[in-house]
Amino acid sequence: MAQLDIVDVGHSYTPGAEEKQWALKPLRLTFEAGKTYALVGPSGCGKTTLLNILSGLVKPSQGQVLFDGVDVTALPTKARNIAQVFQFPVIYHSMTVYENLAFPLQCRRWDKARIDAKVHQVAEALDLDDRLGQPARRLTADDKQLISLGRGLVRDDVAAVLMDEPLTVIDPQLKHSLRRKIREITEQFQPTVIYVTHDQYEAMSVAQEVLVMRDGQAMQQGTPEQLFEAPSSAYVGYFIGSPAMNFLTLDRAHQEFTLGGRTLAVAWDIPGSTSEVQVGIRPEYVKVVTEPGPNTFAARLRGVQDHGPQRVLEIDVAGQPMKAKVPREDGVPAIEEFLVHLPRAKALPYSDGYLVLQS
Amino acid sequence: MTLSATDLSLTVDGVDHLKSVTATFEPGRLHTVIGRTMAGKTTLLRALAGLQEVDSGSLTRDGADLMRTPVWRRDTAMVYQQFINYPHLSVFGNVAFPLRRQGLSRDEIQRRVSKSLALVGLTGFERRKPSQLSGGQQQRVAVARALARGTGILLLDEPLANLDYKLREQLRDEFKTLFSDQGDTIVVYTTTEPAEAMMLGDVVLVMHEGRILQVGPPQEVFERPATTTVASIINDPPMNIFPGRIEGGQVTVAGFQATHVSAHLAQLPDGAYQFGLRATDVSLASAGVEGAVTFVEISGSETFVHAAVGKTPFVIQIEGIHDVALGDLVKLRLRPERLYAFDEKGSLVRTPSYDLVSVGGR
């Protein structure tokens, strides 16, 4: 398993286009060996372009791709020693499950006993060991995808496994269990995995680290928890989490910020020159309280969404809409106006759409 | 203009797609039908629309038999899971298509198309082709076409299933407003997602293996699920269901220390029960019963931790997104005051209380 480095890689499908129109704006990334990464973003964000650059399907307009420090930018796909899993299962229909898994090893001229041991090890992990003799064409789509993944895992020397929306054609009911299986197997075999998806849940459930992309740019890379707790931009705050992070515009009064005339302390001090400051706070951290105190504000109830174990209160604070997520047991406020507390540690400062870092 | 289904049954290759389905659909109300894939939801909608023949049973509209009314005279519009639009027609043309077939006047068509496009937030998109729209916008066009016809019955079959979660979240919010404003229309909406069923439905119908298991307002179905199966379907993640006993004022659950029976279960006779506990009512604590993490899922803003205590699987829901590794040992704590008690056959015996607290709470 290799570490993959993306060094100032950028790509434009139209030669000579301005950089701001590139499908992938120049970026620098490191994918550590043995970890699973998800590239997530809406269509057109550049995630597939980046994957294709890693696989060698697209030669980048600029920059270098390094596999364990070796420059592979000019190498074709077959010379990169990667395994790929596509949207549609690609397997040999004329072969059995066993033969499908053994094929890449036979191509590498492994001896029979070694092949046999490896195939059984991987098949067991995939829960396919009782079906090794079956013709592969008789399997369901999700099992076929597992074989596609298994073909990558049997090869000890594979640099990385690249997966492009592998759950696309899987029945909704089975998506869940296949996602679980992929996570288990990657934990067990620890390949370097780059997993492309447009689905945030899938990205966060499958991968140890998530890279959120938008308009050809990497917006933020981090663990799901990091993306949730400290989104580096308003976009990530919106894209990760449901309901999205709340953003309220603050007024500046001398060294303080105010919301509807009352002081709001944000998580950390920010430079006095920062203009147009917003506070970002997750609906989970907004608390309904009875006693006024620091960082409490009058809220007006506009609507209630019943989600089951939680309710989402749609409220107005200082004339700005926000949401608060409360446990069902807490009930619904019986009055239209009440107080909410915005805990300081969770009230993050943003300016021009980006998190203002702690100085 | 009530729509009634009585004893609808359909068996295909020995499998019950509909089994004695009896339900009443009222005008001006949104009925959400929730069930897993293959529960019979789509079959029910198709039967209501007249697209699916059934083996037995009847359908009436205000008492008048509907079974012999052909599809095109059933006063019904339907929206499907996969967005269907005419690729060669503009957005306007797509919405106007059924109205033109009805022979409505130009002015009337113009008026209805504008109105329904405004309702779904697509004013200004009239001249675009479906291929120039996002998935969410294409589904809005399909909804607008159904609305424009102004039929008395509107059927929607998992209309959000093929959209990614941010769009689902947005359209779910929009639908709530949109459908609450449809006058006397009977709306029937299927989904596999509890939150969607709860949020949108005036009435929730729970379906499983072709049967309707429970009908009621969302709050009631959620708080008083009639059986363990309903409890599992109406909760995401499914409610934890595990065997246990009540004996001499103690609740015992395999693997856990016996606890003093909570007030709401105190009147129950001693014996074996199936207990139900929502994922939100199992917590990870510093002290408790040890379980090994088998899987971690992230859904929206919540982390679902799957852990096994002995052979009993539990799912624990924690607020926020947390990095929990597979194989980690965690300590589980059950909240005895939140236990549901079902009998051994799975029928509800006792529920925890949901006292509606006013402002503040804990």
PDB file of C-alpha atoms in Angstrom, chain B residues 20-119:
ATOM      1  CA  SER B  20     -56.335  -7.464   3.244  1.00  0.00           C
ATOM      2  CA  VAL B  21     -55.454  -3.792   3.007  1.00  0.00           C
ATOM      3  CA  THR B  22     -58.240  -1.628   4.371  1.00  0.00           C
ATOM      4  CA  ALA B  23     -57.680   2.113   4.629  1.00  0.00           C
ATOM      5  CA  THR B  24     -59.500   5.395   4.274  1.00  0.00           C
ATOM      6  CA  PHE B  25     -57.907   8.432   2.691  1.00  0.00           C
ATOM      7  CA  GLU B  26     -59.442  11.785   3.567  1.00  0.00           C
ATOM      8  CA  PRO B  27     -59.495  14.953   1.480  1.00  0.00           C
ATOM      9  CA  GLY B  28     -57.178  17.748   2.549  1.00  0.00           C
ATOM     10  CA  ARG B  29     -54.903  15.359   4.411  1.00  0.00           C
ATOM     11  CA  LEU B  30     -51.455  14.038   3.668  1.00  0.00           C
ATOM     12  CA  HIS B  31     -51.126  10.310   4.276  1.00  0.00           C
ATOM     13  CA  THR B  32     -47.601   8.961   4.503  1.00  0.00           C
ATOM     14  CA  VAL B  33     -47.181   5.252   3.913  1.00  0.00           C
ATOM     15  CA  ILE B  34     -43.972   4.067   5.549  1.00  0.00           C
ATOM     16  CA  GLY B  35     -42.387   0.682   5.087  1.00  0.00           C
ATOM     17  CA  ARG B  36     -39.178  -0.966   4.006  1.00  0.00           C
ATOM     18  CA  THR B  37     -38.415  -1.787   0.400  1.00  0.00           C
ATOM     19  CA  MET B  38     -40.881  -4.467  -0.843  1.00  0.00           C
ATOM     20  CA  ALA B  39     -43.433  -3.731   1.883  1.00  0.00           C
ATOM     21  CA  GLY B  40     -46.143  -3.211  -0.758  1.00  0.00           C
ATOM     22  CA  LYS B  41     -46.162   0.592  -0.789  1.00  0.00           C
ATOM     23  CA  THR B  42     -45.777   1.018  -4.538  1.00  0.00           C
ATOM     24  CA  THR B  43     -48.287  -1.750  -5.218  1.00  0.00           C
ATOM     25  CA  LEU B  44     -50.811   0.028  -3.007  1.00  0.00           C
ATOM     26  CA  LEU B  45     -50.330   3.331  -4.849  1.00  0.00           C
ATOM     27  CA  ARG B  46     -50.624   1.608  -8.207  1.00  0.00           C
ATOM     28  CA  ALA B  47     -53.794  -0.113  -7.069  1.00  0.00           C
ATOM     29  CA  LEU B  48     -55.244   3.223  -5.936  1.00  0.00           C
ATOM     30  CA  ALA B  49     -54.340   4.734  -9.302  1.00  0.00           C
ATOM     31  CA  GLY B  50     -55.872   1.817 -11.201  1.00  0.00           C
ATOM     32  CA  LEU B  51     -52.527   0.814 -12.686  1.00  0.00           C
ATOM     33  CA  GLN B  52     -52.453  -2.459 -10.802  1.00  0.00           C
ATOM     34  CA  GLU B  53     -55.183  -5.077 -10.819  1.00  0.00           C
ATOM     35  CA  VAL B  54     -55.720  -6.835  -7.523  1.00  0.00           C
ATOM     36  CA  ASP B  55     -56.988 -10.345  -6.759  1.00  0.00           C
ATOM     37  CA  SER B  56     -59.782  -9.195  -4.484  1.00  0.00           C
ATOM     38  CA  GLY B  57     -61.131  -6.236  -2.558  1.00  0.00           C
ATOM     39  CA  SER B  58     -62.749  -2.978  -3.508  1.00  0.00           C
ATOM     40  CA  LEU B  59     -62.031   0.689  -3.957  1.00  0.00           C
ATOM     41  CA  THR B  60     -64.658   3.364  -3.549  1.00  0.00           C
ATOM     42  CA  ARG B  61     -64.770   7.114  -3.856  1.00  0.00           C
ATOM     43  CA  ASP B  62     -67.530   8.559  -1.692  1.00  0.00           C
ATOM     44  CA  GLY B  63     -69.174   5.174  -1.709  1.00  0.00           C
ATOM     45  CA  ALA B  64     -69.143   4.802  -5.496  1.00  0.00           C
ATOM     46  CA  ASP B  65     -67.281   1.804  -6.886  1.00  0.00           C
ATOM     47  CA  LEU B  66     -63.996   2.769  -8.565  1.00  0.00           C
ATOM     48  CA  MET B  67     -62.805  -0.654  -9.623  1.00  0.00           C
ATOM     49  CA  ARG B  68     -64.303  -0.372 -13.097  1.00  0.00           C
ATOM     50  CA  THR B  69     -63.265   3.228 -13.640  1.00  0.00           C
ATOM     51  CA  PRO B  70     -60.410   3.302 -16.139  1.00  0.00           C
ATOM     52  CA  VAL B  71     -57.104   4.891 -15.112  1.00  0.00           C
ATOM     53  CA  TRP B  72     -57.642   8.086 -17.096  1.00  0.00           C
ATOM     54  CA  ARG B  73     -60.955   8.782 -15.398  1.00  0.00           C
ATOM     55  CA  ARG B  74     -59.817   8.270 -11.834  1.00  0.00           C
ATOM     56  CA  ASP B  75     -59.001  11.922 -11.179  1.00  0.00           C
ATOM     57  CA  THR B  76     -55.514  10.902 -10.058  1.00  0.00           C
ATOM     58  CA  ALA B  77     -51.984  12.202 -10.634  1.00  0.00           C
ATOM     59  CA  MET B  78     -48.846  10.281  -9.706  1.00  0.00           C
ATOM     60  CA  VAL B  79     -45.203  11.202  -9.143  1.00  0.00           C
ATOM     61  CA  TYR B  80     -42.597   8.468  -9.315  1.00  0.00           C
ATOM     62  CA  GLN B  81     -39.325   7.794  -7.580  1.00  0.00           C
ATOM     63  CA  GLN B  82     -37.313   8.147 -10.765  1.00  0.00           C
ATOM     64  CA  PHE B  83     -38.052  11.569 -12.214  1.00  0.00           C
ATOM     65  CA  ILE B  84     -39.949  11.211 -15.450  1.00  0.00           C
ATOM     66  CA  ASN B  85     -40.083  14.167 -17.797  1.00  0.00           C
ATOM     67  CA  TYR B  86     -40.412  14.521 -21.564  1.00  0.00           C
ATOM     68  CA  PRO B  87     -36.817  15.243 -22.607  1.00  0.00           C
ATOM     69  CA  HIS B  88     -37.778  17.052 -25.817  1.00  0.00           C
ATOM     70  CA  LEU B  89     -40.198  19.429 -24.116  1.00  0.00           C
ATOM     71  CA  SER B  90     -39.324  22.542 -22.132  1.00  0.00           C
ATOM     72  CA  VAL B  91     -40.192  22.815 -18.460  1.00  0.00           C
ATOM     73  CA  PHE B  92     -43.329  24.711 -19.472  1.00  0.00           C
ATOM     74  CA  GLY B  93     -44.194  22.090 -22.082  1.00  0.00           C
ATOM     75  CA  ASN B  94     -43.719  19.292 -19.570  1.00  0.00           C
ATOM     76  CA  VAL B  95     -46.122  20.807 -17.077  1.00  0.00           C
ATOM     77  CA  ALA B  96     -48.583  21.866 -19.792  1.00  0.00           C
ATOM     78  CA  PHE B  97     -48.621  18.485 -21.538  1.00  0.00           C
ATOM     79  CA  PRO B  98     -51.501  16.811 -19.684  1.00  0.00           C
ATOM     80  CA  LEU B  99     -53.464  20.084 -19.698  1.00  0.00           C
ATOM     81  CA  ARG B 100     -53.215  20.334 -23.485  1.00  0.00           C
ATOM     82  CA  ARG B 101     -54.460  16.772 -23.749  1.00  0.00           C
ATOM     83  CA  GLN B 102     -57.440  17.783 -21.655  1.00  0.00           C
ATOM     84  CA  GLY B 103     -58.152  20.504 -24.209  1.00  0.00           C
ATOM     85  CA  LEU B 104     -57.945  23.405 -21.773  1.00  0.00           C
ATOM     86  CA  SER B 105     -57.810  26.934 -23.143  1.00  0.00           C
ATOM     87  CA  ARG B 106     -54.480  28.641 -23.723  1.00  0.00           C
ATOM     88  CA  ASP B 107     -55.093  31.134 -20.931  1.00  0.00           C
ATOM     89  CA  GLU B 108     -56.097  28.463 -18.469  1.00  0.00           C
ATOM     90  CA  ILE B 109     -53.003  26.399 -19.292  1.00  0.00           C
ATOM     91  CA  GLN B 110     -50.788  29.456 -18.892  1.00  0.00           C
ATOM     92  CA  ARG B 111     -52.388  30.256 -15.553  1.00  0.00           C
ATOM     93  CA  ARG B 112     -52.118  26.736 -14.138  1.00  0.00           C
ATOM     94  CA  VAL B 113     -48.552  26.134 -15.313  1.00  0.00           C
ATOM     95  CA  SER B 114     -47.362  29.441 -13.858  1.00  0.00           C
ATOM     96  CA  LYS B 115     -49.089  28.752 -10.590  1.00  0.00           C
ATOM     97  CA  SER B 116     -47.698  25.262 -10.101  1.00  0.00           C
ATOM     98  CA  LEU B 117     -44.180  26.203 -11.221  1.00  0.00           C
ATOM     99  CA  ALA B 118     -44.286  29.007  -8.658  1.00  0.00           C
ATOM    100  CA  LEU B 119     -45.341  26.498  -5.991  1.00  0.00           C
TER     101      LEU B 119
END
